[in-house]
Coordinates of C-alpha atoms and ligand atoms in Angstrom, one line a residue:
M1 CA -46.1 -29.3 11.4
S2 CA -43.1 -28.0 13.5
L3 CA -40.9 -25.5 11.8
T4 CA -37.2 -26.2 11.0
N5 CA -35.3 -23.7 13.1
I6 CA -32.0 -22.0 12.2
T7 CA -30.3 -20.3 15.2
I8 CA -27.5 -17.7 14.9
I9 CA -25.5 -17.1 18.0
G10 CA -24.3 -13.5 17.8
G11 CA -26.2 -10.6 16.3
G12 CA -23.3 -8.6 15.0
A13 CA -22.2 -7.8 11.5
C14 CA -21.9 -11.5 10.6
G15 CA -25.1 -12.6 12.3
I16 CA -27.1 -9.9 10.6
S17 CA -25.6 -10.7 7.2
A18 CA -26.4 -14.4 7.7
F19 CA -30.0 -13.6 8.9
I20 CA -30.7 -11.5 5.8
E21 CA -29.2 -13.9 3.3
L22 CA -30.9 -16.9 4.8
F23 CA -34.3 -15.1 4.8
L24 CA -33.9 -13.9 1.2
Q25 CA -32.9 -17.3 -0.1
L26 CA -35.7 -19.1 1.8
R27 CA -38.2 -16.5 0.7
I28 CA -37.1 -16.9 -2.9
A29 CA -37.3 -20.7 -2.6
G30 CA -40.8 -20.3 -1.1
R31 CA -39.8 -22.2 2.0
H32 CA -39.8 -19.2 4.5
R33 CA -43.1 -20.4 6.1
Q34 CA -41.6 -23.8 7.0
V35 CA -38.4 -22.4 8.5
S36 CA -37.9 -20.0 11.5
I37 CA -34.7 -18.0 12.3
T38 CA -33.6 -17.1 15.8
I39 CA -30.8 -14.8 16.7
I40 CA -29.3 -15.0 20.2
E41 CA -27.6 -11.7 21.1
E42 CA -26.4 -10.8 24.5
N43 CA -26.3 -7.0 23.9
E44 CA -29.5 -4.9 24.1
E45 CA -29.1 -4.0 20.4
V46 CA -28.5 -6.1 17.4
G47 CA -25.7 -4.9 15.1
K48 CA -23.6 -3.3 17.9
G49 CA -20.9 -5.9 18.5
L50 CA -17.3 -5.2 19.6
A51 CA -16.3 -3.5 16.4
F52 CA -19.4 -1.5 15.5
G53 CA -20.9 -0.9 19.0
T54 CA -18.5 1.8 19.9
K55 CA -19.7 5.3 20.6
Q56 CA -16.3 7.0 20.2
P57 CA -16.0 9.4 17.2
G58 CA -12.3 8.5 16.8
H59 CA -13.1 4.9 16.2
I60 CA -13.3 4.8 12.5
L61 CA -13.6 2.1 9.9
N62 CA -10.2 0.9 8.7
T63 CA -11.8 -0.2 5.4
Q64 CA -13.2 2.1 2.8
A65 CA -17.0 2.3 2.5
S66 CA -17.3 0.5 -0.8
L67 CA -16.1 -2.8 0.9
M68 CA -18.5 -2.6 3.9
G69 CA -21.8 -3.6 2.3
I70 CA -23.6 -6.2 4.5
H71 CA -25.4 -7.9 1.6
F72 CA -23.9 -10.9 -0.2
T73 CA -22.2 -9.9 -3.5
E74 CA -23.0 -6.1 -2.8
P75 CA -19.9 -4.7 -1.1
E76 CA -20.8 -1.2 -2.4
H77 CA -24.2 -1.2 -0.6
F78 CA -22.8 0.8 2.4
S79 CA -21.3 3.5 0.2
E80 CA -24.5 3.8 -1.8
W81 CA -26.4 4.0 1.5
L82 CA -24.1 6.8 2.7
I83 CA -24.7 8.8 -0.5
A84 CA -28.5 8.2 -0.2
H85 CA -28.5 9.3 3.4
E86 CA -25.8 12.1 3.1
H87 CA -28.2 14.6 4.7
R88 CA -28.2 12.8 8.0
V89 CA -24.9 11.0 8.1
A90 CA -22.4 13.6 6.8
E91 CA -20.8 14.4 10.2
E92 CA -19.9 10.8 10.7
V93 CA -18.0 10.6 7.3
V94 CA -14.4 11.4 8.3
D95 CA -12.7 11.2 4.9
N96 CA -13.5 11.2 1.2
Q97 CA -17.1 12.1 1.6
G98 CA -19.4 11.1 -1.2
E99 CA -16.8 8.7 -2.6
N100 CA -16.5 5.0 -2.6
E101 CA -13.3 5.5 -0.7
A102 CA -15.2 7.2 2.1
F103 CA -14.1 6.4 5.7
T104 CA -16.8 6.8 8.4
T105 CA -17.0 6.4 12.1
R106 CA -17.7 2.8 13.2
R107 CA -20.7 3.9 15.2
L108 CA -22.3 5.1 12.0
Y109 CA -21.7 1.6 10.5
G110 CA -23.3 0.1 13.6
D111 CA -26.4 2.2 12.9
Y112 CA -26.4 1.0 9.3
L113 CA -26.2 -2.6 10.4
K114 CA -29.1 -2.1 12.9
E115 CA -31.2 -0.3 10.2
Q116 CA -30.6 -3.1 7.7
F117 CA -31.4 -5.7 10.2
E118 CA -34.6 -4.0 11.4
H119 CA -35.8 -3.6 7.8
Y120 CA -35.3 -7.3 6.8
F121 CA -36.6 -8.5 10.2
K122 CA -39.8 -6.6 9.7
L123 CA -40.0 -7.7 6.0
A124 CA -39.6 -11.4 7.0
Q125 CA -42.4 -11.1 9.5
E126 CA -44.6 -9.4 6.9
E127 CA -43.8 -12.3 4.5
G128 CA -45.1 -14.7 7.2
M129 CA -41.8 -16.0 8.5
H130 CA -41.2 -16.8 12.1
V131 CA -38.2 -14.8 13.2
Q132 CA -37.1 -13.8 16.7
V133 CA -34.2 -12.2 18.7
I134 CA -33.5 -13.7 22.1
H135 CA -31.4 -11.2 24.2
A136 CA -29.3 -13.6 26.3
S137 CA -25.8 -15.0 26.5
A138 CA -25.3 -18.4 24.9
I139 CA -23.2 -20.3 27.4
H140 CA -23.0 -23.8 26.0
V141 CA -24.4 -26.0 23.3
K142 CA -25.6 -29.6 23.7
Q143 CA -25.8 -31.8 20.6
L144 CA -29.1 -33.6 20.4
E145 CA -30.0 -36.6 18.3
A146 CA -31.2 -34.1 15.7
G147 CA -30.2 -30.6 16.2
F148 CA -28.8 -28.7 19.2
E149 CA -29.9 -27.3 22.5
V150 CA -28.4 -23.9 23.3
Q151 CA -28.0 -23.2 27.0
M152 CA -28.3 -19.5 27.8
S153 CA -27.9 -17.1 30.7
G154 CA -30.8 -17.3 33.2
N155 CA -30.9 -21.1 32.8
E156 CA -32.9 -20.6 29.6
T157 CA -32.5 -23.2 26.8
H158 CA -33.4 -23.0 23.1
S159 CA -33.5 -25.9 20.7
C160 CA -32.7 -25.6 17.0
D161 CA -32.1 -27.8 13.9
F162 CA -29.3 -25.7 12.4
L163 CA -26.8 -23.6 14.3
V164 CA -24.6 -20.8 13.1
L165 CA -21.8 -19.6 15.5
S166 CA -20.9 -15.9 14.9
P167 CA -19.7 -14.7 18.3
G168 CA -17.4 -12.0 16.9
T169 CA -14.0 -11.2 18.2
P170 CA -13.3 -12.3 21.7
V171 CA -10.7 -10.3 23.5
A172 CA -7.5 -12.1 24.5
N173 CA -7.0 -13.6 27.9
N174 CA -3.2 -13.1 27.6
Y175 CA -2.5 -11.4 31.0
P176 CA -4.6 -13.6 33.4
D177 CA -2.4 -12.5 36.4
L178 CA -3.4 -8.9 35.9
E179 CA -7.2 -9.6 35.6
G180 CA -9.1 -8.0 38.4
K181 CA -6.3 -5.6 39.3
E182 CA -7.9 -2.2 40.0
N183 CA -6.3 -0.1 37.2
Y184 CA -5.9 -2.9 34.7
F185 CA -8.3 -2.6 31.7
G186 CA -8.4 -5.9 29.8
S187 CA -9.5 -4.3 26.5
P188 CA -9.9 -0.9 24.9
W189 CA -13.7 -1.7 24.4
P190 CA -16.0 -0.6 25.7
S191 CA -14.3 2.7 26.3
S192 CA -16.7 3.7 29.1
A193 CA -14.6 1.6 31.6
I194 CA -11.5 3.6 30.7
L195 CA -13.3 7.0 30.7
E196 CA -15.0 6.4 34.1
N197 CA -11.9 5.1 35.9
I198 CA -8.8 6.8 34.6
P199 CA -8.2 10.5 35.5
K200 CA -7.7 12.9 32.6
H201 CA -4.1 13.9 33.7
A202 CA -2.9 10.4 34.5
D203 CA 0.0 8.7 32.7
I204 CA -1.2 5.6 31.0
G205 CA 0.5 2.4 29.7
I206 CA -1.0 0.7 26.7
L207 CA 0.0 -3.0 25.9
G208 CA 0.3 -3.3 22.1
C209 CA 0.7 -0.8 19.3
S210 CA -1.5 -2.3 16.6
L211 CA -5.0 -1.1 15.3
S212 CA -6.5 -1.9 18.8
A213 CA -3.9 0.4 20.4
V214 CA -4.7 3.1 17.9
D215 CA -8.4 2.7 19.1
A216 CA -7.2 3.2 22.7
L217 CA -5.2 6.3 21.7
M218 CA -8.3 7.8 19.8
T219 CA -10.5 7.2 22.9
L220 CA -8.0 9.1 25.1
T221 CA -7.5 11.9 22.6
D222 CA -11.2 12.3 21.9
N223 CA -11.7 12.7 25.6
D224 CA -8.9 15.2 26.2
Y225 CA -6.5 13.0 28.2
K226 CA -3.4 15.1 28.9
G227 CA -1.1 12.6 30.6
K228 CA 1.9 10.8 29.0
I229 CA 0.9 7.7 27.0
T230 CA 3.3 4.9 26.4
C231 CA 2.7 1.9 24.1
Y232 CA 4.6 -1.2 25.1
S233 CA 4.9 -4.1 22.6
P234 CA 7.3 -6.9 21.8
D235 CA 8.0 -5.6 18.3
G236 CA 7.0 -2.0 18.6
L237 CA 5.5 -2.1 15.1
M238 CA 2.6 0.3 14.5
P239 CA 0.3 -0.2 11.5
R240 CA 1.4 1.6 8.4
V241 CA -0.8 4.1 6.7
Q242 CA -3.5 3.5 4.1
S243 CA -2.8 5.4 0.9
Q244 CA -5.3 8.1 0.0
S245 CA -5.6 6.8 -3.5
Q246 CA -4.7 3.2 -3.4
Q247 CA -2.6 2.1 -6.4
M248 CA -3.7 -1.4 -7.2
V249 CA -0.8 -3.6 -8.5
D250 CA -1.5 -5.9 -11.4
C251 CA 0.5 -8.8 -9.9
K252 CA 2.5 -10.9 -12.3
H253 CA 4.6 -13.0 -9.9
I254 CA 2.7 -13.6 -6.7
T255 CA -0.4 -15.0 -8.3
I256 CA -2.8 -17.9 -7.8
R257 CA -1.7 -19.2 -11.2
N258 CA 1.9 -19.3 -10.2
L259 CA 1.1 -21.1 -7.0
H260 CA -1.0 -23.6 -8.9
Q261 CA 1.9 -24.3 -11.2
I262 CA 3.9 -25.3 -8.1
Q263 CA 1.1 -27.6 -7.1
R264 CA 1.0 -29.1 -10.7
N265 CA 4.8 -29.4 -11.1
E266 CA 5.7 -30.5 -7.6
L267 CA 2.5 -32.3 -6.5
R268 CA 2.6 -30.4 -3.3
N269 CA 1.4 -27.1 -1.8
P270 CA 3.6 -24.0 -2.1
T271 CA 5.8 -23.1 0.9
V272 CA 6.0 -19.8 2.7
K273 CA 9.6 -19.4 1.3
E274 CA 8.4 -19.8 -2.3
I275 CA 5.5 -17.4 -1.7
F276 CA 7.8 -14.8 -0.1
R277 CA 10.3 -15.1 -3.0
L278 CA 7.4 -14.4 -5.5
F279 CA 6.4 -11.4 -3.3
M280 CA 10.0 -10.1 -3.4
R281 CA 10.1 -10.4 -7.2
E282 CA 6.7 -8.6 -7.4
A283 CA 7.9 -5.8 -5.1
E284 CA 11.1 -5.3 -7.1
A285 CA 9.2 -5.3 -10.4
Y286 CA 6.8 -2.7 -8.9
A287 CA 9.7 -0.6 -7.5
G288 CA 11.5 -0.8 -10.8
G289 CA 14.7 -2.3 -9.3
K290 CA 16.4 -4.1 -6.5
I291 CA 15.1 -3.5 -3.0
D292 CA 17.4 -3.4 0.0
W293 CA 15.3 -5.9 2.0
K294 CA 17.5 -5.5 5.1
A295 CA 16.6 -1.9 5.1
T296 CA 12.8 -2.8 5.2
K297 CA 13.4 -4.1 8.7
R298 CA 11.3 -1.9 11.1
T299 CA 11.8 -3.4 14.6
D300 CA 15.1 -1.4 15.1
K301 CA 13.6 2.0 14.1
P302 CA 11.7 4.5 16.3
A303 CA 8.0 4.3 15.7
D304 CA 7.5 8.0 15.4
Q305 CA 10.0 8.3 12.6
L306 CA 8.5 5.4 10.8
L307 CA 5.0 6.9 11.1
A308 CA 6.1 10.2 9.7
Q309 CA 7.7 8.5 6.7
D310 CA 4.6 6.2 6.3
I311 CA 2.3 9.3 6.2
E312 CA 4.4 10.8 3.3
I313 CA 4.4 7.4 1.5
A314 CA 0.6 7.1 1.9
K315 CA 0.1 10.7 0.6
N316 CA 2.1 9.7 -2.5
G317 CA 0.2 6.6 -3.4
G318 CA 1.8 4.0 -1.1
D319 CA 4.7 1.7 -1.8
A320 CA 5.3 -2.0 -2.9
L321 CA 5.0 -3.3 0.7
T322 CA 1.6 -1.9 1.3
N323 CA 0.1 -1.8 -2.3
I324 CA 0.9 -5.4 -3.1
P325 CA -0.9 -6.9 -0.1
Y326 CA -3.8 -4.6 -0.7
S327 CA -3.9 -5.6 -4.3
L328 CA -4.0 -9.3 -3.3
R329 CA -7.1 -8.6 -1.2
Y330 CA -9.2 -11.2 -3.1
E331 CA -6.4 -13.8 -3.8
S332 CA -4.5 -13.8 -0.4
S333 CA -7.2 -15.9 1.3
E334 CA -7.1 -18.5 -1.5
M335 CA -3.3 -18.5 -1.2
W336 CA -3.6 -19.0 2.5
K337 CA -5.8 -22.0 2.1
W338 CA -3.1 -23.6 0.0
L339 CA -0.5 -23.4 2.8
D340 CA -0.2 -26.6 4.8
K341 CA -0.8 -26.3 8.6
S342 CA 3.0 -26.2 9.3
E343 CA 3.5 -23.5 6.7
K344 CA 0.7 -21.4 8.1
L345 CA 2.4 -21.5 11.5
K346 CA 5.7 -20.6 9.8
F347 CA 4.1 -17.6 8.1
K348 CA 2.6 -16.3 11.3
K349 CA 6.0 -16.7 13.0
W350 CA 8.2 -15.3 10.3
L351 CA 6.1 -12.8 8.5
G352 CA 2.9 -12.4 10.6
N353 CA 3.7 -9.0 12.1
Y354 CA 5.0 -7.5 8.9
W355 CA 2.0 -8.8 7.0
S356 CA -0.4 -7.2 9.5
V357 CA 1.3 -3.8 9.6
N358 CA 1.4 -3.6 5.8
R359 CA -2.0 -5.3 5.1
H360 CA -4.0 -3.8 7.9
C361 CA -2.9 -0.1 7.8
M362 CA -4.5 2.7 9.7
P363 CA -6.6 5.3 7.8
L364 CA -4.6 8.5 7.1
V365 CA -7.0 10.5 9.4
N366 CA -6.0 8.5 12.4
A367 CA -2.3 8.4 11.4
E368 CA -2.2 12.2 11.4
R369 CA -3.7 12.2 14.9
V370 CA -1.2 9.7 16.2
N371 CA 1.6 11.7 14.6
G372 CA 0.3 14.7 16.5
L373 CA 0.6 12.8 19.8
F374 CA 4.2 12.0 18.9
K375 CA 5.0 15.5 17.9
S376 CA 3.6 16.9 21.2
A377 CA 5.7 14.3 23.0
Q378 CA 2.6 12.9 24.7
L379 CA 3.1 9.5 23.1
R380 CA 6.0 7.1 22.9
V381 CA 6.4 3.5 21.8
V382 CA 8.6 1.2 23.7
P383 CA 9.5 -2.1 21.8
F384 CA 10.9 -5.4 23.1
L385 CA 8.4 -5.7 25.9
Q386 CA 9.1 -8.9 27.8
D387 CA 6.8 -9.0 30.8
V388 CA 4.2 -7.2 32.8
V389 CA 3.6 -7.9 36.5
F390 CA 1.8 -6.1 39.3
D391 CA 4.1 -4.7 42.0
E392 CA 2.0 -4.8 45.2
K393 CA 4.5 -2.6 47.1
K394 CA 4.5 0.2 44.5
N395 CA 0.8 -0.5 43.7
A396 CA 1.7 -0.2 40.1
F397 CA 2.4 -2.4 37.1
Q398 CA 6.1 -3.2 36.4
L399 CA 6.9 -3.6 32.7
T400 CA 10.3 -5.1 31.7
Y401 CA 11.6 -4.6 28.2
D402 CA 14.8 -4.5 26.2
D403 CA 16.9 -6.9 28.4
G404 CA 16.2 -5.5 31.8
E405 CA 14.9 -2.1 31.3
E406 CA 11.9 -1.5 33.4
A407 CA 9.1 1.0 33.7
F408 CA 6.1 1.4 36.2
E409 CA 2.6 2.4 35.1
K410 CA -0.4 3.1 37.4
Y411 CA -2.9 2.5 34.6
I412 CA -2.6 -0.3 32.0
I413 CA -4.9 -0.8 29.0
N414 CA -4.5 -4.2 27.2
A415 CA -4.8 -3.4 23.5
T416 CA -2.9 -6.4 22.2
G417 CA -5.9 -7.2 20.0
P418 CA -8.2 -10.1 19.6
A419 CA -7.1 -13.6 20.6
A420 CA -6.2 -15.9 17.7
S421 CA -6.1 -19.2 19.5
V422 CA -9.3 -20.7 21.1
E423 CA -7.4 -21.2 24.3
M424 CA -6.8 -17.4 24.6
M425 CA -10.4 -16.4 23.8
K426 CA -12.1 -14.8 26.7
S427 CA -15.5 -16.3 26.1
E428 CA -17.4 -18.6 28.4
L429 CA -19.3 -20.1 25.4
I430 CA -16.2 -20.8 23.3
Q431 CA -14.3 -22.3 26.3
N432 CA -17.3 -24.6 27.1
L433 CA -17.7 -25.6 23.4
A434 CA -14.0 -26.5 23.3
K435 CA -14.0 -28.4 26.6
G436 CA -17.2 -30.2 25.5
G437 CA -15.6 -31.3 22.2
I438 CA -18.3 -29.5 20.2
I439 CA -15.6 -27.4 18.5
E440 CA -12.0 -28.3 17.8
P441 CA -9.2 -25.8 18.0
E442 CA -7.0 -25.4 14.9
P443 CA -3.2 -25.0 15.5
A444 CA -3.0 -21.9 13.3
G445 CA -5.8 -20.3 15.4
G446 CA -9.6 -20.5 15.6
I447 CA -11.5 -23.7 15.0
K448 CA -11.6 -26.5 12.5
I449 CA -14.1 -25.8 9.7
N450 CA -14.7 -26.7 6.1
T451 CA -13.5 -23.5 4.4
E452 CA -15.9 -23.8 1.5
T453 CA -19.2 -24.5 3.3
M454 CA -18.2 -23.0 6.7
Q455 CA -19.4 -26.2 8.4
V456 CA -17.7 -26.9 11.8
I457 CA -15.5 -30.0 11.8
T458 CA -14.5 -32.2 14.8
G459 CA -12.2 -35.1 14.1
H460 CA -12.4 -35.2 10.4
V461 CA -16.1 -35.0 10.1
P462 CA -18.1 -31.9 9.3
Y463 CA -21.4 -31.4 11.2
P464 CA -24.2 -31.5 8.7
N465 CA -26.0 -28.6 10.5
F466 CA -23.4 -26.6 12.4
Y467 CA -21.6 -23.6 10.9
A468 CA -19.2 -20.9 12.0
I469 CA -18.3 -17.4 10.7
G470 CA -16.1 -14.6 11.5
H471 CA -13.0 -14.3 13.8
I472 CA -13.5 -17.8 15.3
T473 CA -12.4 -19.2 11.9
N474 CA -9.2 -17.1 11.9
G475 CA -6.7 -20.0 11.5
L476 CA -7.9 -21.7 8.3
L477 CA -9.2 -18.4 6.8
L478 CA -7.1 -15.2 6.4
D479 CA -9.3 -12.2 6.1
V480 CA -11.9 -12.9 8.8
N481 CA -11.3 -9.4 10.2
A482 CA -13.0 -7.9 7.2
V483 CA -16.7 -7.6 6.7
W484 CA -16.4 -8.0 2.9
F485 CA -14.7 -11.4 3.4
N486 CA -17.1 -12.6 6.0
V487 CA -20.1 -11.6 3.9
K488 CA -18.6 -13.6 1.0
M489 CA -18.3 -16.6 3.2
I490 CA -21.9 -16.1 4.5
G491 CA -23.0 -16.5 0.8
N492 CA -21.3 -19.9 0.7
L493 CA -22.7 -20.9 4.2
S494 CA -26.3 -19.9 3.3
R495 CA -26.3 -21.8 0.0
H496 CA -25.0 -24.9 1.6
L497 CA -27.3 -24.7 4.7
I498 CA -30.4 -24.0 2.5
S499 CA -29.6 -26.8 0.1
Q500 CA -29.7 -29.1 3.2
I501 CA -33.2 -27.9 4.1
I502 CA -34.6 -27.9 0.6
G503 CA -32.9 -31.3 0.1
N504 CA -34.4 -32.6 3.3
A505 CA -37.9 -31.6 2.3
S506 CA -38.1 -33.1 -1.2
Ligands
FAD1 C1 -12.1 -2.9 17.0 C2 -12.4 -3.6 15.7 C3 -12.5 -2.8 14.6 C4 -12.8 -3.4 13.4 N1 -13.0 -2.6 12.3 C5 -13.3 -3.2 11.1 C6 -13.5 -2.4 10.0 O1 -13.3 -1.2 10.0 N2 -13.8 -3.0 8.8 C7 -14.0 -4.3 8.7 O2 -14.4 -4.8 7.7 N3 -13.8 -5.1 9.8 C8 -13.5 -4.6 11.0 N4 -13.3 -5.3 12.1 C9 -13.4 -6.8 12.0 C10 -14.8 -7.3 12.3 O3 -14.6 -8.0 13.5 C11 -15.3 -8.1 11.3 O4 -15.4 -7.4 10.2 C12 -16.6 -8.9 11.7 O5 -17.2 -9.1 10.5 C13 -17.4 -8.3 12.6 O6 -18.6 -9.0 12.7 P1 -18.9 -10.2 13.8 O7 -20.4 -10.4 13.7 O8 -18.0 -11.3 13.6 O9 -18.6 -9.6 15.2 P2 -19.4 -8.5 16.1 O10 -19.9 -7.4 15.2 O11 -18.5 -8.2 17.2 O12 -20.6 -9.4 16.6 C14 -20.6 -10.4 17.4 C15 -21.9 -10.4 18.3 O13 -22.0 -11.6 19.0 C16 -22.5 -11.3 20.3 N5 -22.1 -12.4 21.1 C17 -20.8 -12.9 21.4 N6 -20.8 -13.9 22.2 C18 -22.1 -14.2 22.5 C19 -22.8 -15.1 23.3 N7 -22.1 -16.1 23.9 N8 -24.1 -15.1 23.4 C20 -24.8 -14.1 22.7 N9 -24.3 -13.2 21.9 C21 -22.9 -13.2 21.8 C22 -21.8 -10.0 20.6 O14 -22.5 -9.3 21.6 C23 -21.9 -9.3 19.3 O15 -23.0 -8.5 19.1 C24 -13.0 -4.8 13.3 C25 -12.8 -5.6 14.5 C26 -12.5 -5.0 15.7 C27 -12.4 -5.8 16.9

């Protein structure tokens, strides 16, 4: 009797978590000998994707260890693992060692992922389950009468009954005209390209000033780059700073309950305006008085001054604008689901950049290092970036900003961060799936999915046997750039997928 095959495209954090949870639940249901699991991973190693495949010591987790556990319902598993392995991992813990709030290098987290995967892969084999890793790039997927055929590099194909798409975080294809230019680096990762091709004393331009740009800065600092570094970005907003001891706010205004009251009283979903008004009330309650909201505007203030202030605020427990979004960690994704499509787009347009700098702050360790670069005048941030073109005559990149100001850079690193829209995702697989109508882009970003089961949807119909997880679901789901959230969704995905198999076999 042929085995039912589940195939996972992408052996990163999400792929591994899905593999382990599917194996566990099939083993517990006693069906692990009738089902096989295949991971298709283009890297040599499983667990070492874009985020956690880095080798740079300055690339650290931007989430505390107690939220990084790879096992469903066990977010603390990584911090427990750290404490259990303290003797061999201590050097990779960069802050709050031995505590749940520990911050480690991302490369250590990649080792943890690989170790967890190898343990459960071996256990699955010992338990008599057929499991395999195919090291190849998935390029396209063809829907068969039952199941799918995955087309891979080297003209290889692989057929499966169930398919899970977890290709991680494709970089953005937002400067196509610069692609292929000698000194243009389309992404801060992998850092080897930068380190091998940019001289240590060169001046460097970085596009963007978010967490991805902080990664680029850490790569340069870790490797003793001495030249001037300039970050260019449309809003010039750097991430704020994570407080050392996060004060969680017991929200009274911006709550799921209050949003449901709007649904019940108005028979419609809440609007961004209503949610923001509730946020303002919450912030003023937390601050103990009126807030001058105009003064919270950041785009007209120098980034170095803001960072110095943010470091002090973080050392003193944070403020309303950071602590409330962090305290809404588990509710904000539910609130996001209740926003209609048009309201999601409004949120991204009106509040998107303020939400991300306050909700996705940099760890204090890195903030101090960036502050050092400002103080030594090695770093500056230039806001109001308008355009970047390559000037053949000058053999340099011309950057225009602030209504006609211009600058020239010989070396450019694109650190504008992952692409939100499918169209901008630099991935042959995703582009082929979109062109082939196998996936459908969502206006707010990513692809159409059922946000409860994680099934992929085209038209209005969910595939019975096709799921997606991670960044590719960034439009309909909010916290896809967090392991804790993706692992939670993997719990839902696994239960639904397995219920289909068990259902089928009865
Ligand atoms: C720089 C960076 C830092 C981050 N830091 C954190 C953090 O500190 N904490 C946190 O919670 N989240 C962090 N994130 C968010 C992180 O992306 C998510 O947490 C996510 O869960 C990562 O897992 P993933 O499996 O989706 O992606 P990845 O771990 O990147 O895995 C995707 C895998 O798919 C493979 N792949 C892609 N396309 C194909 C293909 N066509 N064929 C075969 N294989 C393919 C890749 O090689 C890769 O191994 C970070 C993201 C980035 C980009």
